[in-house]
Amino acid sequence: YPLVCLAPTTRTDRGYDFIGVLEWFAERVDRILLLFGAHKLDISDEFRRSIEALRGHDDKIRIVLNKSDMVDHQALMRVYGALMWSLGKVLGTPEVARVYIGSFWDQPLRYDINRRLFEAEEQDLFQDLQSLPRNAALRKLNDLIKRARLAKVHAFIISSLKKDMPSVFGKEGKKKELIKNLDGLYAQLQREHQISPGDFPDIKKMQEQLANQDFTKFHPLDKKLLERVDKMLAEDIAKLMAMVPLEEAMSKDSGTDKVEGGVFDGVIGE
């Protein structure tokens, strides 16, 4: 399923944790679409926070520059450049996600000069969405690998905090010190265990969550459990990966490897 995020023009008090809801959906959807209007390109503070909440799911993100017929081709080039520059700063990744340029409604185009471009981009976008069932098994495996690595990192972090706590006096002061210097612990664990920085949880969120925890109740590192996780990543995942082509072939034979009906009828070229 895709998650579509529209750029809000004003901040709305919704009465619930909007960013938390976005994060929950981002972990579970197959594709994330960020929609921008070419005629009014701006990234509000709330939309910026929404995009930042999607970090770690860069492979799922696609950008849609909608209403591109509202500006002429020269202005469209400037809008596209400004969008790429803004997204590069917000997403914080060396490569910005694929951007689809078009006018996704059934009304006549205001500037017709880019019609062929819009039609080609529309085809590409719908083909990308249509391919989601074919890659579902592989995405689930990637999510499993990501969660396993994150669990390992959590184990290292929690056990290290447990080990550094005093046994009797000064527990609260030491806890505050450990939370404040969490970035140093991250760097230390990266060196000791050759862990990629991308496998670590967001440091600000981790600090907020640790503030309400009793470090003395944390468990020490269980090496046997870590060995089981490593074995799963090294052996079981490899076996599952070998089964993916077979599952894709079965889906193709049964006709369940693509999305059909609704807006896809008459859009995807044969």
Coordinates of C-alpha atoms in Angstrom, one line a residue, residues 26-189:
A26 CA 6.0 4.6 7.0
E27 CA 7.2 1.3 8.5
R28 CA 4.4 -0.6 7.0
V29 CA 3.6 0.8 3.6
D30 CA 5.3 -0.2 0.3
R31 CA 5.6 3.2 -1.3
I32 CA 5.6 6.8 0.1
L33 CA 4.4 9.6 -2.3
L34 CA 5.3 13.2 -1.4
L35 CA 3.1 15.6 -3.4
F36 CA 4.1 19.2 -4.2
G37 CA 2.4 21.8 -6.3
A38 CA 4.5 23.4 -8.9
H39 CA 2.5 26.7 -8.8
K40 CA 3.0 27.1 -5.0
L41 CA 6.2 25.4 -4.0
D42 CA 7.0 25.7 -0.3
I43 CA 7.8 23.4 2.6
S44 CA 6.1 24.4 5.8
D45 CA 7.6 23.6 9.2
E46 CA 5.1 20.8 9.7
F47 CA 5.7 19.2 6.3
R48 CA 9.4 19.4 6.9
R49 CA 9.0 17.5 10.2
S50 CA 6.8 15.0 8.4
I51 CA 9.5 14.4 5.8
E52 CA 12.2 14.1 8.5
A53 CA 10.0 11.5 10.2
L54 CA 10.3 9.4 7.0
R55 CA 14.1 9.0 7.3
G56 CA 15.2 5.5 7.1
H57 CA 12.7 4.7 4.5
D58 CA 14.4 6.5 1.6
D59 CA 14.0 3.5 -0.7
K60 CA 10.2 3.8 -0.4
I61 CA 10.0 7.6 -1.2
R62 CA 8.9 9.0 -4.5
I63 CA 8.3 12.7 -5.2
V64 CA 5.4 14.0 -7.3
L65 CA 5.6 17.6 -8.7
N66 CA 1.9 18.1 -9.4
K67 CA 0.1 20.9 -11.3
S68 CA 3.2 21.4 -13.5
D69 CA 1.0 22.7 -16.3
M70 CA 0.3 25.8 -14.3
V71 CA 3.8 27.2 -15.2
D72 CA 5.6 27.5 -18.5
H73 CA 8.6 25.3 -19.3
Q74 CA 11.1 27.9 -18.3
A75 CA 9.5 28.4 -14.9
L76 CA 9.1 24.6 -14.5
M77 CA 12.9 24.2 -14.8
R78 CA 13.4 26.7 -12.0
V79 CA 10.7 25.1 -9.8
Y80 CA 12.2 21.6 -10.3
G81 CA 15.7 22.9 -9.3
A82 CA 14.4 24.6 -6.2
L83 CA 12.5 21.5 -5.2
M84 CA 15.6 19.3 -5.6
W85 CA 17.7 21.8 -3.5
S86 CA 15.1 22.0 -0.7
L87 CA 14.6 18.2 -0.6
G88 CA 18.3 17.6 -0.5
K89 CA 18.5 19.6 2.7
V90 CA 15.4 18.1 4.4
L91 CA 16.0 14.4 3.5
G92 CA 19.7 14.6 4.2
T93 CA 20.6 12.0 1.7
P94 CA 23.3 12.2 -1.1
E95 CA 20.7 11.1 -3.7
V96 CA 17.2 12.6 -3.8
A97 CA 14.3 10.3 -4.5
R98 CA 12.8 10.0 -8.0
V99 CA 10.7 13.0 -9.0
Y100 CA 7.7 12.6 -11.3
I101 CA 6.6 15.8 -13.1
G102 CA 3.0 16.1 -14.3
S103 CA -0.5 17.3 -13.9
F104 CA -2.6 14.5 -12.4
W105 CA -6.1 15.5 -13.0
D106 CA -8.6 15.2 -15.9
Q107 CA -8.8 18.9 -16.8
P108 CA -7.2 20.5 -19.9
L109 CA -3.5 21.6 -19.5
R110 CA -2.9 25.3 -19.0
Y111 CA 0.5 25.1 -20.8
D112 CA 0.4 22.4 -23.4
I113 CA 4.1 22.6 -24.3
N114 CA 5.1 19.8 -21.9
R115 CA 2.3 17.4 -22.7
R116 CA 4.5 14.6 -23.9
L117 CA 6.7 14.9 -20.8
F118 CA 3.7 14.8 -18.5
E119 CA 2.3 11.7 -20.3
A120 CA 5.7 9.9 -20.1
E121 CA 6.1 10.8 -16.4
E122 CA 2.5 9.5 -15.7
Q123 CA 3.4 6.2 -17.3
D124 CA 6.6 5.9 -15.2
L125 CA 4.7 6.7 -12.0
F126 CA 1.9 4.2 -12.6
Q127 CA 4.4 1.5 -13.7
D128 CA 6.3 2.1 -10.5
L129 CA 3.1 1.6 -8.4
Q130 CA 2.1 -1.4 -10.5
S131 CA 5.4 -3.1 -9.8
L132 CA 4.9 -3.1 -6.0
P133 CA 3.3 -6.6 -5.8
R134 CA 6.2 -8.1 -7.7
N135 CA 8.7 -6.8 -5.2
A136 CA 6.6 -7.4 -2.0
A137 CA 8.5 -10.4 -0.8
L138 CA 11.9 -8.8 -1.3
R139 CA 10.7 -5.7 0.6
K140 CA 9.5 -7.8 3.5
L141 CA 12.9 -9.5 3.7
N142 CA 14.7 -6.2 3.7
D143 CA 12.4 -5.0 6.5
L144 CA 13.2 -8.2 8.5
I145 CA 16.9 -7.6 8.0
K146 CA 16.6 -4.0 9.1
R147 CA 14.7 -4.9 12.2
A148 CA 17.2 -7.6 13.1
R149 CA 20.1 -5.2 12.8
L150 CA 18.2 -2.6 14.9
A151 CA 17.5 -5.2 17.6
K152 CA 21.2 -6.0 17.8
V153 CA 22.2 -2.4 18.1
H154 CA 19.6 -1.9 20.8
A155 CA 21.1 -4.8 22.7
F156 CA 24.5 -3.3 22.5
I157 CA 23.3 0.2 23.6
I158 CA 21.1 -1.1 26.5
S159 CA 23.8 -3.5 27.9
S160 CA 26.5 -0.8 27.7
L161 CA 24.3 1.6 29.6
K162 CA 23.6 -1.1 32.2
K163 CA 27.3 -1.8 32.6
D164 CA 28.2 1.8 33.1
M165 CA 25.7 2.4 35.9
P166 CA 27.0 2.6 39.5
S167 CA 25.8 -0.2 41.9
V168 CA 24.8 2.0 44.8
F169 CA 25.2 5.8 44.8
G170 CA 24.9 8.5 42.1
K171 CA 22.6 6.6 39.8
E172 CA 20.4 9.5 38.7
G173 CA 23.4 11.7 38.0
K174 CA 25.1 9.0 36.0
K175 CA 22.0 8.3 34.1
K176 CA 21.7 12.0 33.0
E177 CA 25.4 11.9 32.0
L178 CA 25.0 8.7 29.9
I179 CA 22.0 10.1 28.1
K180 CA 23.8 13.4 27.4
N181 CA 26.9 11.5 26.0
L182 CA 24.8 9.0 24.0
D183 CA 26.5 10.2 20.8
G184 CA 29.8 9.1 22.2
L185 CA 28.5 5.7 23.0
Y186 CA 27.2 5.4 19.4
A187 CA 30.6 6.2 18.0
Q188 CA 32.2 3.7 20.4
L189 CA 29.9 0.9 19.4

